[in-house]
Tab-separated table of N, CA and C in Angstrom:
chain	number	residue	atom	x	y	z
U	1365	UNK	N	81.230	-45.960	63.801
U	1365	UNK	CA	81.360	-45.889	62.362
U	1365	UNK	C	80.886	-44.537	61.819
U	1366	UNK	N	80.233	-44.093	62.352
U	1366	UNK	CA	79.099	-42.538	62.230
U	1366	UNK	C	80.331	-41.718	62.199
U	1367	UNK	N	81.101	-41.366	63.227
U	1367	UNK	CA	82.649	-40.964	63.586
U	1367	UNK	C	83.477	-40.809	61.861
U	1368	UNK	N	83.551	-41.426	61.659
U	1368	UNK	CA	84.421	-42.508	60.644
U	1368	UNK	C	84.136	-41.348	59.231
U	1369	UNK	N	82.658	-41.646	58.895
U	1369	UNK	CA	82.235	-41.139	57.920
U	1369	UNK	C	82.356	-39.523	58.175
U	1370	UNK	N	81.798	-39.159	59.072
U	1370	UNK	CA	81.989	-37.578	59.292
U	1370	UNK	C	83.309	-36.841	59.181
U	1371	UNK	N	84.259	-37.657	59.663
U	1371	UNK	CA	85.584	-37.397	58.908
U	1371	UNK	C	86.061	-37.161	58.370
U	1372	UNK	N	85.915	-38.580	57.489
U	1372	UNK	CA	85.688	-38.776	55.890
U	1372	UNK	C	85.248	-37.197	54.977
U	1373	UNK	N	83.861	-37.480	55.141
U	1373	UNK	CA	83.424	-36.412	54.812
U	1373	UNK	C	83.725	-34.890	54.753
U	1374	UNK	N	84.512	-34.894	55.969
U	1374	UNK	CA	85.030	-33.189	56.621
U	1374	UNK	C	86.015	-33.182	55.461
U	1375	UNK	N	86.777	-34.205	55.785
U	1375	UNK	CA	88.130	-34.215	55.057
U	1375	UNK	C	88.156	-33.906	53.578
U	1376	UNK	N	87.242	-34.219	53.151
U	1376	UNK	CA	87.172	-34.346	51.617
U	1376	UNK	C	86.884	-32.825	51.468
U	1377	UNK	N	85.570	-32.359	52.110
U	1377	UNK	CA	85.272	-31.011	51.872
U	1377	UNK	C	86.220	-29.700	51.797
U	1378	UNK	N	86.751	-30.241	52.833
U	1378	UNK	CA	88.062	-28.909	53.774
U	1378	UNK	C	89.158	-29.513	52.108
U	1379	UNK	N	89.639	-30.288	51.813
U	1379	UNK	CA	90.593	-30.728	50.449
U	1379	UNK	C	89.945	-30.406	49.274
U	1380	UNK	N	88.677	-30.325	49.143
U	1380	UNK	CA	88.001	-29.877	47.888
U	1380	UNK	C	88.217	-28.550	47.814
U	1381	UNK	N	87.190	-27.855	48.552
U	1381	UNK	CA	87.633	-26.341	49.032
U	1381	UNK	C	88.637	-25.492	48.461
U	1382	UNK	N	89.793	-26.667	49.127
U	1382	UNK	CA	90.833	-25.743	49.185
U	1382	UNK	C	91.728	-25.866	47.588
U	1383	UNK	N	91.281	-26.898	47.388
U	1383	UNK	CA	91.994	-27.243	46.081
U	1383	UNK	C	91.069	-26.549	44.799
U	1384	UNK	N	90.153	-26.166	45.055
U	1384	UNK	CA	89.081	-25.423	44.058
U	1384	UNK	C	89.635	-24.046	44.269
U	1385	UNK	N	89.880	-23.470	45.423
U	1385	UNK	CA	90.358	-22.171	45.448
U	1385	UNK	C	92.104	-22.093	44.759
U	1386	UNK	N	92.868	-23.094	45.193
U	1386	UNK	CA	94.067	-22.623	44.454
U	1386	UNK	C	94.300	-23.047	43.212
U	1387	UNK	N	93.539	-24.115	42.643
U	1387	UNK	CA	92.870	-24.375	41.294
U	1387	UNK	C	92.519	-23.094	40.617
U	1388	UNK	N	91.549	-22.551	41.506
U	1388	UNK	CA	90.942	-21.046	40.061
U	1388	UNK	C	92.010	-20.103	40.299
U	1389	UNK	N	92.732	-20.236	41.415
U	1389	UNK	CA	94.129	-18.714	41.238
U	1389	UNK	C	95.335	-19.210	40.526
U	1390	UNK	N	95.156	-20.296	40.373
U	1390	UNK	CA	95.937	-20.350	39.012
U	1390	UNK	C	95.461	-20.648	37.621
U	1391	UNK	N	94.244	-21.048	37.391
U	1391	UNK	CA	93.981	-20.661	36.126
U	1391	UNK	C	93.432	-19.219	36.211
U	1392	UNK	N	93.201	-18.304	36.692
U	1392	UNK	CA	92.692	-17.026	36.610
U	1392	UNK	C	93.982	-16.119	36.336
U	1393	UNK	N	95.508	-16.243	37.280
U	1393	UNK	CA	96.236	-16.301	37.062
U	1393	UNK	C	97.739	-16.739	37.167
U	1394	UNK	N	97.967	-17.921	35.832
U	1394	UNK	CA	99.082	-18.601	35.411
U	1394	UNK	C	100.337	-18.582	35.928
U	1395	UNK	N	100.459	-16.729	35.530
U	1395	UNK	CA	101.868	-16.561	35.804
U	1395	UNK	C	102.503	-16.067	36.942
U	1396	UNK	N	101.164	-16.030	38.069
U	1396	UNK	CA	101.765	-15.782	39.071
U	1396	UNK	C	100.641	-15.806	40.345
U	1397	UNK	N	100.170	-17.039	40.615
U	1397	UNK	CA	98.901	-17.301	41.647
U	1397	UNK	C	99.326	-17.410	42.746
U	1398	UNK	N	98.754	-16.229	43.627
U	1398	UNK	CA	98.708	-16.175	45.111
U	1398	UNK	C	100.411	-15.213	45.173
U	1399	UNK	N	100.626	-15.020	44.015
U	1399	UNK	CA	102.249	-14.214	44.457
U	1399	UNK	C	103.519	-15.254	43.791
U	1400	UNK	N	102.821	-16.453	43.413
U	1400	UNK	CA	104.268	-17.682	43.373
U	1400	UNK	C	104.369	-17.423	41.828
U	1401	UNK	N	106.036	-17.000	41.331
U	1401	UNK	CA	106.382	-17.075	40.568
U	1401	UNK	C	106.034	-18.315	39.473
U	1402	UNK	N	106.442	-18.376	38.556
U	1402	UNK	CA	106.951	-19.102	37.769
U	1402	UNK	C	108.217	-19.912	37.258
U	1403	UNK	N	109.428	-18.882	38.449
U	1403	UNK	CA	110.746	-19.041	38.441
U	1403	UNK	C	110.460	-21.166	39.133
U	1404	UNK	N	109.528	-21.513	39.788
U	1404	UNK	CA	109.977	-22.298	40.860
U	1404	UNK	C	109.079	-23.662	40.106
U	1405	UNK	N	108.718	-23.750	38.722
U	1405	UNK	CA	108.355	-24.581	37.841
U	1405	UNK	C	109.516	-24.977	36.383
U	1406	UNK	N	111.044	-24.642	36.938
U	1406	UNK	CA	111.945	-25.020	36.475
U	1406	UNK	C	112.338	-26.309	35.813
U	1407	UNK	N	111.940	-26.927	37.282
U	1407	UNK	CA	112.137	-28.458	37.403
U	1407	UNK	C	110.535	-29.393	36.461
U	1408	UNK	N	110.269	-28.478	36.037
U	1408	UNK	CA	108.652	-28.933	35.747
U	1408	UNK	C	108.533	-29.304	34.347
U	1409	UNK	N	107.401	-29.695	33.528
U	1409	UNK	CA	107.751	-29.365	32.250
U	1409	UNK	C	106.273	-28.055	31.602
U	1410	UNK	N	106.266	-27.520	32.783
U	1410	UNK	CA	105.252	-26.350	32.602
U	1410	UNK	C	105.610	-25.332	32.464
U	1411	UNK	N	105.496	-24.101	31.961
U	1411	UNK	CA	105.701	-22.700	31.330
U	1411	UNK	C	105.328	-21.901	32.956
U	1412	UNK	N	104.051	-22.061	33.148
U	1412	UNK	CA	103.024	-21.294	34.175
U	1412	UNK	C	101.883	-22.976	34.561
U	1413	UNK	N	101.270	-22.073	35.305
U	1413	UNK	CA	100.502	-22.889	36.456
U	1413	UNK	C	98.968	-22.893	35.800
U	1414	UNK	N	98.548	-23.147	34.833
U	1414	UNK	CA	97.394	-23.306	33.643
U	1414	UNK	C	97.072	-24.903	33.695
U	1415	UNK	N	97.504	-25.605	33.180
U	1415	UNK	CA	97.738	-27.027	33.932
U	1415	UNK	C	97.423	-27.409	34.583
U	1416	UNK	N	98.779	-26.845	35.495
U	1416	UNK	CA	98.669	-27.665	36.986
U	1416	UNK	C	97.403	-27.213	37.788
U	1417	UNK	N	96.733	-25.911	37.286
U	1417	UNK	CA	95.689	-25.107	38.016
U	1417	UNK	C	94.396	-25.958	37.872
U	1418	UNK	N	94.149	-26.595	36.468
U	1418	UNK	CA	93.660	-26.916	35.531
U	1418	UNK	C	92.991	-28.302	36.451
U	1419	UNK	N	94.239	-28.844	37.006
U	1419	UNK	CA	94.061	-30.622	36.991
U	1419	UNK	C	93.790	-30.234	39.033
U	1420	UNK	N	94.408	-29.191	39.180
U	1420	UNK	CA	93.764	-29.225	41.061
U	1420	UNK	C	92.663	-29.219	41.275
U	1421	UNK	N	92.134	-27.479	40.174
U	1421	UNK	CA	90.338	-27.563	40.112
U	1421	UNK	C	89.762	-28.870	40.003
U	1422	UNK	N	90.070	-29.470	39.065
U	1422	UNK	CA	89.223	-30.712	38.816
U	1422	UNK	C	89.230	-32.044	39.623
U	1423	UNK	N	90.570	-32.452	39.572
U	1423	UNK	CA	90.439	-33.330	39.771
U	1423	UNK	C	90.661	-33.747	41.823
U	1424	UNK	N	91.415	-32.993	42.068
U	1424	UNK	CA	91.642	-32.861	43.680
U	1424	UNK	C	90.161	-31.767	44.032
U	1425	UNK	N	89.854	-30.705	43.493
U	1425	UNK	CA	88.833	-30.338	44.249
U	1425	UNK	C	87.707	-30.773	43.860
U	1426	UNK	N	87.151	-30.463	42.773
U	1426	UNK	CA	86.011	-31.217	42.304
U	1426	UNK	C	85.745	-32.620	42.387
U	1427	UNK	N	86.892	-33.791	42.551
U	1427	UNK	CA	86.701	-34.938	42.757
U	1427	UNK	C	86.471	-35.096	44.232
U	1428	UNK	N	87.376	-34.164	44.921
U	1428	UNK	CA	86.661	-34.508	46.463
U	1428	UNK	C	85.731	-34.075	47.383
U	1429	UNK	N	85.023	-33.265	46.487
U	1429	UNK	CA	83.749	-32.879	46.538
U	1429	UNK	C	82.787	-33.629	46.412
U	1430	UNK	N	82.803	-34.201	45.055
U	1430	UNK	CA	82.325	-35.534	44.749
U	1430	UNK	C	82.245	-36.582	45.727
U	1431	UNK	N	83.377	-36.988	46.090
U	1431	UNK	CA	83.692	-37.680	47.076
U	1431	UNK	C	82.996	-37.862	48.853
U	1432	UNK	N	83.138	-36.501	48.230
U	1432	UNK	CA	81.662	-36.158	50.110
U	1432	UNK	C	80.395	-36.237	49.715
U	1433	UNK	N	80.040	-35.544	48.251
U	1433	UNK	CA	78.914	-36.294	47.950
U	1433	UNK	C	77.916	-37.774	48.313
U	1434	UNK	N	79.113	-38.542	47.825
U	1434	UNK	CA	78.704	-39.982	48.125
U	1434	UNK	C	78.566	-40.553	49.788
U	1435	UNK	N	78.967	-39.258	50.116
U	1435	UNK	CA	78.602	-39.661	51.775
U	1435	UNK	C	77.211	-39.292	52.140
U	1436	UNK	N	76.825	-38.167	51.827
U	1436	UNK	CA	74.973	-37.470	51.349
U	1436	UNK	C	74.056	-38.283	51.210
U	1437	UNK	N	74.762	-38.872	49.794
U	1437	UNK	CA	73.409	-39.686	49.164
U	1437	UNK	C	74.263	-41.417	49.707
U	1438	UNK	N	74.726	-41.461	50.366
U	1438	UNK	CA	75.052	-43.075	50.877
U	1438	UNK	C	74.883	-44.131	49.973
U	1439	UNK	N	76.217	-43.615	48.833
U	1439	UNK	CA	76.333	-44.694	47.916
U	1439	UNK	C	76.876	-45.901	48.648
U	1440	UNK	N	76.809	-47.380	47.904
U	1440	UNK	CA	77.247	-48.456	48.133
U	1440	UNK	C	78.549	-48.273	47.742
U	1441	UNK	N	79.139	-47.468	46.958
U	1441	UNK	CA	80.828	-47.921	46.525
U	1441	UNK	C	81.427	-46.559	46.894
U	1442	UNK	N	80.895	-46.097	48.340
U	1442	UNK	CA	82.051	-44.628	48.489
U	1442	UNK	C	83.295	-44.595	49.157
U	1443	UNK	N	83.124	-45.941	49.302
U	1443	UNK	CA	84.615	-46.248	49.849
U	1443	UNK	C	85.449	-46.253	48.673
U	1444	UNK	N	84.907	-47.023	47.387
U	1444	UNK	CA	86.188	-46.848	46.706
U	1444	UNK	C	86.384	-45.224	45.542
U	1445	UNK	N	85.219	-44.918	46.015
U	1445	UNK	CA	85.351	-43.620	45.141
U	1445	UNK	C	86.241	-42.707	46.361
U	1446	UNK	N	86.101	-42.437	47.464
U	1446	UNK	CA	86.924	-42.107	48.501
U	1446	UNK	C	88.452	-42.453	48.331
U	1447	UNK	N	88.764	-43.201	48.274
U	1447	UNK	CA	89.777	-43.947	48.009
U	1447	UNK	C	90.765	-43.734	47.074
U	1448	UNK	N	90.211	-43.408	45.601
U	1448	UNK	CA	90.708	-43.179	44.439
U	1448	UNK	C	90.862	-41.993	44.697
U	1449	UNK	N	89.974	-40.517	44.969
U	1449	UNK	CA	90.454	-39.470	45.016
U	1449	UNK	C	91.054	-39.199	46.628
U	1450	UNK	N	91.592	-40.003	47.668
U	1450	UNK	CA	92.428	-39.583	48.332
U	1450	UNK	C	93.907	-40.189	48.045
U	1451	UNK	N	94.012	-41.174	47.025
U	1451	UNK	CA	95.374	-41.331	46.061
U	1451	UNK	C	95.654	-40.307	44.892
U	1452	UNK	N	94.717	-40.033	44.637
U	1452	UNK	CA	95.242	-38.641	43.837
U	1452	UNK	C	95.765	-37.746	44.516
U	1453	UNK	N	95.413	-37.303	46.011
U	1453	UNK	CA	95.697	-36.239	46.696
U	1453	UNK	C	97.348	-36.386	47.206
U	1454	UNK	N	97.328	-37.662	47.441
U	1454	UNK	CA	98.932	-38.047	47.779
U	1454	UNK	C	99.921	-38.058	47.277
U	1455	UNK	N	99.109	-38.620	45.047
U	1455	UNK	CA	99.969	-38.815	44.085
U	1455	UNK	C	100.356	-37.353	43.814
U	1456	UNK	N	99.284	-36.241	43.729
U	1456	UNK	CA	99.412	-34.842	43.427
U	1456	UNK	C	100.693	-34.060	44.227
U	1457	UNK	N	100.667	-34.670	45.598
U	1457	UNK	CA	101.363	-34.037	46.676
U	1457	UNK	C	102.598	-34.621	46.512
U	1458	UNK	N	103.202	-35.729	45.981
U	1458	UNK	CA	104.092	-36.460	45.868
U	1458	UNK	C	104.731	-35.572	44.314
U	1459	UNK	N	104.213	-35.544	43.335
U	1459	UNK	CA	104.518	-35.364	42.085
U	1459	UNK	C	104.841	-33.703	42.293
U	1460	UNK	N	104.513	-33.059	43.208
U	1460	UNK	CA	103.989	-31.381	43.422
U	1460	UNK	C	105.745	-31.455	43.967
U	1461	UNK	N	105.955	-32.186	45.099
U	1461	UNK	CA	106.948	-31.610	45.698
U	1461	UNK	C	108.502	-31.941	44.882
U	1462	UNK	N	108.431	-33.230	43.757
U	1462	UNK	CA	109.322	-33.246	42.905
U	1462	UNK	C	109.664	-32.464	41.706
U	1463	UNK	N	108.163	-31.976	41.231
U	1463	UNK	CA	108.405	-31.142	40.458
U	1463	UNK	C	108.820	-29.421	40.833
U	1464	UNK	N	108.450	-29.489	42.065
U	1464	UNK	CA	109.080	-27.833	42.632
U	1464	UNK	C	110.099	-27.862	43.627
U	1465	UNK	N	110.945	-29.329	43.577
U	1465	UNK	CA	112.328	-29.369	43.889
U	1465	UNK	C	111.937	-29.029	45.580
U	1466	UNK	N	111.328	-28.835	46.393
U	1466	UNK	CA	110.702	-28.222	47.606
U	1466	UNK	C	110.046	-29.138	48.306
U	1467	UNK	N	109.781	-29.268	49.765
U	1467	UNK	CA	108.853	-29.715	50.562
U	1467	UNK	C	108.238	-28.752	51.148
U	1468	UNK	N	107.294	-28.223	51.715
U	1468	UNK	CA	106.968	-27.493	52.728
U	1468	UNK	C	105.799	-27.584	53.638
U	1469	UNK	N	105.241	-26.950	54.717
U	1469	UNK	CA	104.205	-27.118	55.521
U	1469	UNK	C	103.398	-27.834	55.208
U	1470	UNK	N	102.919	-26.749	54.099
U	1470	UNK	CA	101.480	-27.445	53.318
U	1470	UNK	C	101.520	-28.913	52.703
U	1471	UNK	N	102.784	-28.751	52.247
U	1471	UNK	CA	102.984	-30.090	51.548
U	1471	UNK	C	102.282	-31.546	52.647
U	1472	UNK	N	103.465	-31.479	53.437
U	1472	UNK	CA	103.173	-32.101	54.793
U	1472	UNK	C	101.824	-32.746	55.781
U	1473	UNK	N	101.325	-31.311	55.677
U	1473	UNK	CA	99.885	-31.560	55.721
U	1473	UNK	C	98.902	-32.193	54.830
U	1474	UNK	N	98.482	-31.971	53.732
U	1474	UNK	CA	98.199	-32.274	53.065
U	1474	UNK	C	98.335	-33.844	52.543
U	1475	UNK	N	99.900	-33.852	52.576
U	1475	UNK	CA	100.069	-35.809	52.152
U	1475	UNK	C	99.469	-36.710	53.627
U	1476	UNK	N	99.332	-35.970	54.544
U	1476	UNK	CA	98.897	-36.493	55.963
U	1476	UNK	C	97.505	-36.945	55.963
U	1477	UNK	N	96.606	-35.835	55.314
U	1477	UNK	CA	95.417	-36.007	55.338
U	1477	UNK	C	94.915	-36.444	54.285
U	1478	UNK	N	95.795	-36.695	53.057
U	1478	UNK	CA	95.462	-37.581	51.684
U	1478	UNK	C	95.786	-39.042	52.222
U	1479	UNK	N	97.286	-39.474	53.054
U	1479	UNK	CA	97.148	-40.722	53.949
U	1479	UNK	C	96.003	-41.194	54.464
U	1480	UNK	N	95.539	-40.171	55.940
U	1480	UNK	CA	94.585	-40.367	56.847
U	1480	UNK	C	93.277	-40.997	55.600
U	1481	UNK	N	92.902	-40.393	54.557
U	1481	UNK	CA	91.964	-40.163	54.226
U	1481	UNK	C	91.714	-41.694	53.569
U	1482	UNK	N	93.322	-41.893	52.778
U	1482	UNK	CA	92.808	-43.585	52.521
U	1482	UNK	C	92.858	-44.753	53.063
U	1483	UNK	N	93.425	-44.647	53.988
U	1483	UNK	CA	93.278	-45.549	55.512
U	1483	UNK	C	91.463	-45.476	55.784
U	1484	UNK	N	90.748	-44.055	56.446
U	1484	UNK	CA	89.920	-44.040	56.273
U	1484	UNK	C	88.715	-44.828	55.419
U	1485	UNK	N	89.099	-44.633	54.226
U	1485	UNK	CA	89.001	-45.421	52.544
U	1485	UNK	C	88.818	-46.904	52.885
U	1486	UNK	N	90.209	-47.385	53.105
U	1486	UNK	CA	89.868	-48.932	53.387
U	1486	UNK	C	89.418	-49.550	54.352
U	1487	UNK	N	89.232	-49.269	56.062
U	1487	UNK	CA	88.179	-49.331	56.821
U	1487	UNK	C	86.905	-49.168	55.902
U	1488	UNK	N	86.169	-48.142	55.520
U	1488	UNK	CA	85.056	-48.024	54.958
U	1488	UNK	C	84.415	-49.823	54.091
U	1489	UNK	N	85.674	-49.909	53.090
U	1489	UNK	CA	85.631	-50.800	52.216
U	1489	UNK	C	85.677	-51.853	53.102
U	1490	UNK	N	86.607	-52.156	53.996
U	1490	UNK	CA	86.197	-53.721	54.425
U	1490	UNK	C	84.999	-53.801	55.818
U	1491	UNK	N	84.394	-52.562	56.167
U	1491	UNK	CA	83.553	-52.742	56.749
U	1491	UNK	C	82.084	-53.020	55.986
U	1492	UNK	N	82.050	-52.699	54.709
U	1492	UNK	CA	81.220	-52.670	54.283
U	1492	UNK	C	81.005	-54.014	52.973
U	1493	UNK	N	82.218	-54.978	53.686
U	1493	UNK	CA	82.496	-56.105	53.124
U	1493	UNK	C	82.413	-56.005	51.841
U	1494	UNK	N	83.071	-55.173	51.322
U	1494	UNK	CA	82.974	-55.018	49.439
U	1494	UNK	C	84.713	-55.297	49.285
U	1495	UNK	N	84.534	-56.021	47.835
U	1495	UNK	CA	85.595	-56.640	47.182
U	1495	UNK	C	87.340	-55.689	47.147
U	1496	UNK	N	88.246	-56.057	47.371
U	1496	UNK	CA	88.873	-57.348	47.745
U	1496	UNK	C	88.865	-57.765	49.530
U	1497	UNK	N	87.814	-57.366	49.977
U	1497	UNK	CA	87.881	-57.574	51.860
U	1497	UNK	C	87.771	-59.345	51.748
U	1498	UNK	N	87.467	-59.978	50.536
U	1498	UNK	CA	86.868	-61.535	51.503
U	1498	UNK	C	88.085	-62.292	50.754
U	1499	UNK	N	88.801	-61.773	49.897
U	1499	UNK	CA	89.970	-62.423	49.344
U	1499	UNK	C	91.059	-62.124	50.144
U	1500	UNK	N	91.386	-61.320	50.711
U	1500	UNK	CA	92.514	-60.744	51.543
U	1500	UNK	C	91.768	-61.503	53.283
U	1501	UNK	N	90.558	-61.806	53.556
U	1501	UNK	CA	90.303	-62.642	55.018
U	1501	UNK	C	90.726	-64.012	54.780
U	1502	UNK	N	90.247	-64.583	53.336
U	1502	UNK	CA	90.392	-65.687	52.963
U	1502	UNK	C	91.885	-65.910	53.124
U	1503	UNK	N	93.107	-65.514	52.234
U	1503	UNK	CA	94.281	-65.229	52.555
U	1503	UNK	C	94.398	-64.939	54.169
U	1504	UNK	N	94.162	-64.556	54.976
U	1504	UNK	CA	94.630	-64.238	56.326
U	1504	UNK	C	95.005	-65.304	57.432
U	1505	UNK	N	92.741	-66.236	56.898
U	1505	UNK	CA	92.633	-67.427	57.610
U	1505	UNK	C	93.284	-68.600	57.152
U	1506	UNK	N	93.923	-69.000	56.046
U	1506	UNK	CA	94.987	-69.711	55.777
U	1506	UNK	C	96.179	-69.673	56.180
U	1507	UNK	N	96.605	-68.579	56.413
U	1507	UNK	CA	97.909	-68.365	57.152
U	1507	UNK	C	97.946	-68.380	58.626
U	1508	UNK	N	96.760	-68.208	59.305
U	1508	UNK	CA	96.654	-68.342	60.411
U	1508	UNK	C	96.335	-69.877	60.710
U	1509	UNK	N	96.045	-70.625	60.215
U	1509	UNK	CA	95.500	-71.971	60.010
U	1509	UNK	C	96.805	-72.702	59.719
U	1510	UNK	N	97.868	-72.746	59.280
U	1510	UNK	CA	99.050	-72.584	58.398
U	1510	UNK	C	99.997	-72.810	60.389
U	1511	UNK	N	99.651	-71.348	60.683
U	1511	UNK	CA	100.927	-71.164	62.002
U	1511	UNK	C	100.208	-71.674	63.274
């Protein structure tokens, strides 16, 4: 389980990180962070990358920062705080590649390790027998009882 969490943990950091760094190069600058136009936010309903820069800093990096936090101080609910910000990372990566008409590497990666991360997430949660783990066993052993 030690395994599990260190993971966890890596994962969040290495996604915080990285999402804090391309977070501030696009709010630092909008119209053209890291070299990427603006031409390729067509499909978007954004001008420039102020926004979208806006909501990576925060909420993908700073939340999964947060997120490793709660591995530090060994909260009781970091599974579901884990959880919530590795569905953002997927929803972000999902919404990212429709709105820039594109898939690519990063993309790829990224929705892999926003996956991995809430899989991760729900192990945590039903090992640590917190809610919905005894409604979903309850449901299981009926159906198995059932066949």
């Amino acid at each position: 389980m030690k395994r599990l969490y260190r993971l966890l943990f890596a994962l969040h950091v290495f996604v915080g990180i990285g999402a804090m760094a391309g977070g501030l190069a696009a709010i630092l600058n909008p119209n053209s962070p890291m070299g990427i136009h603006t031409d390729v936010l067509k499909n978007s309903p954004f001008n420039n990358f102020l926004i979208p820069g806006i909501i990576l800093f925060t909420v993908i990096g700073i939340g999964n920062i947060l997120a490793a936090l709660t591995f530090t101080f060994k909260l009781k609910y970091q599974g579901y705080i884990s959880s919530i910000f590795s569905l953002a990372l997927v929803i972000w990566i999902v919404v990212q590649c429709i709105m820039l008409n594109s898939i690519n590497f990063l993309h790829i990666i990224y929705f892999i390790i926003g996956i991995v991360e809430a899989l991760l997430s729900v192990i945590m949660i039903f090992e640590n027998r917190l809610f919905p783990t005894s409604i979903i066993e309850s449901l299981y052993n009926s159906i198995i009882k059932r066949v």
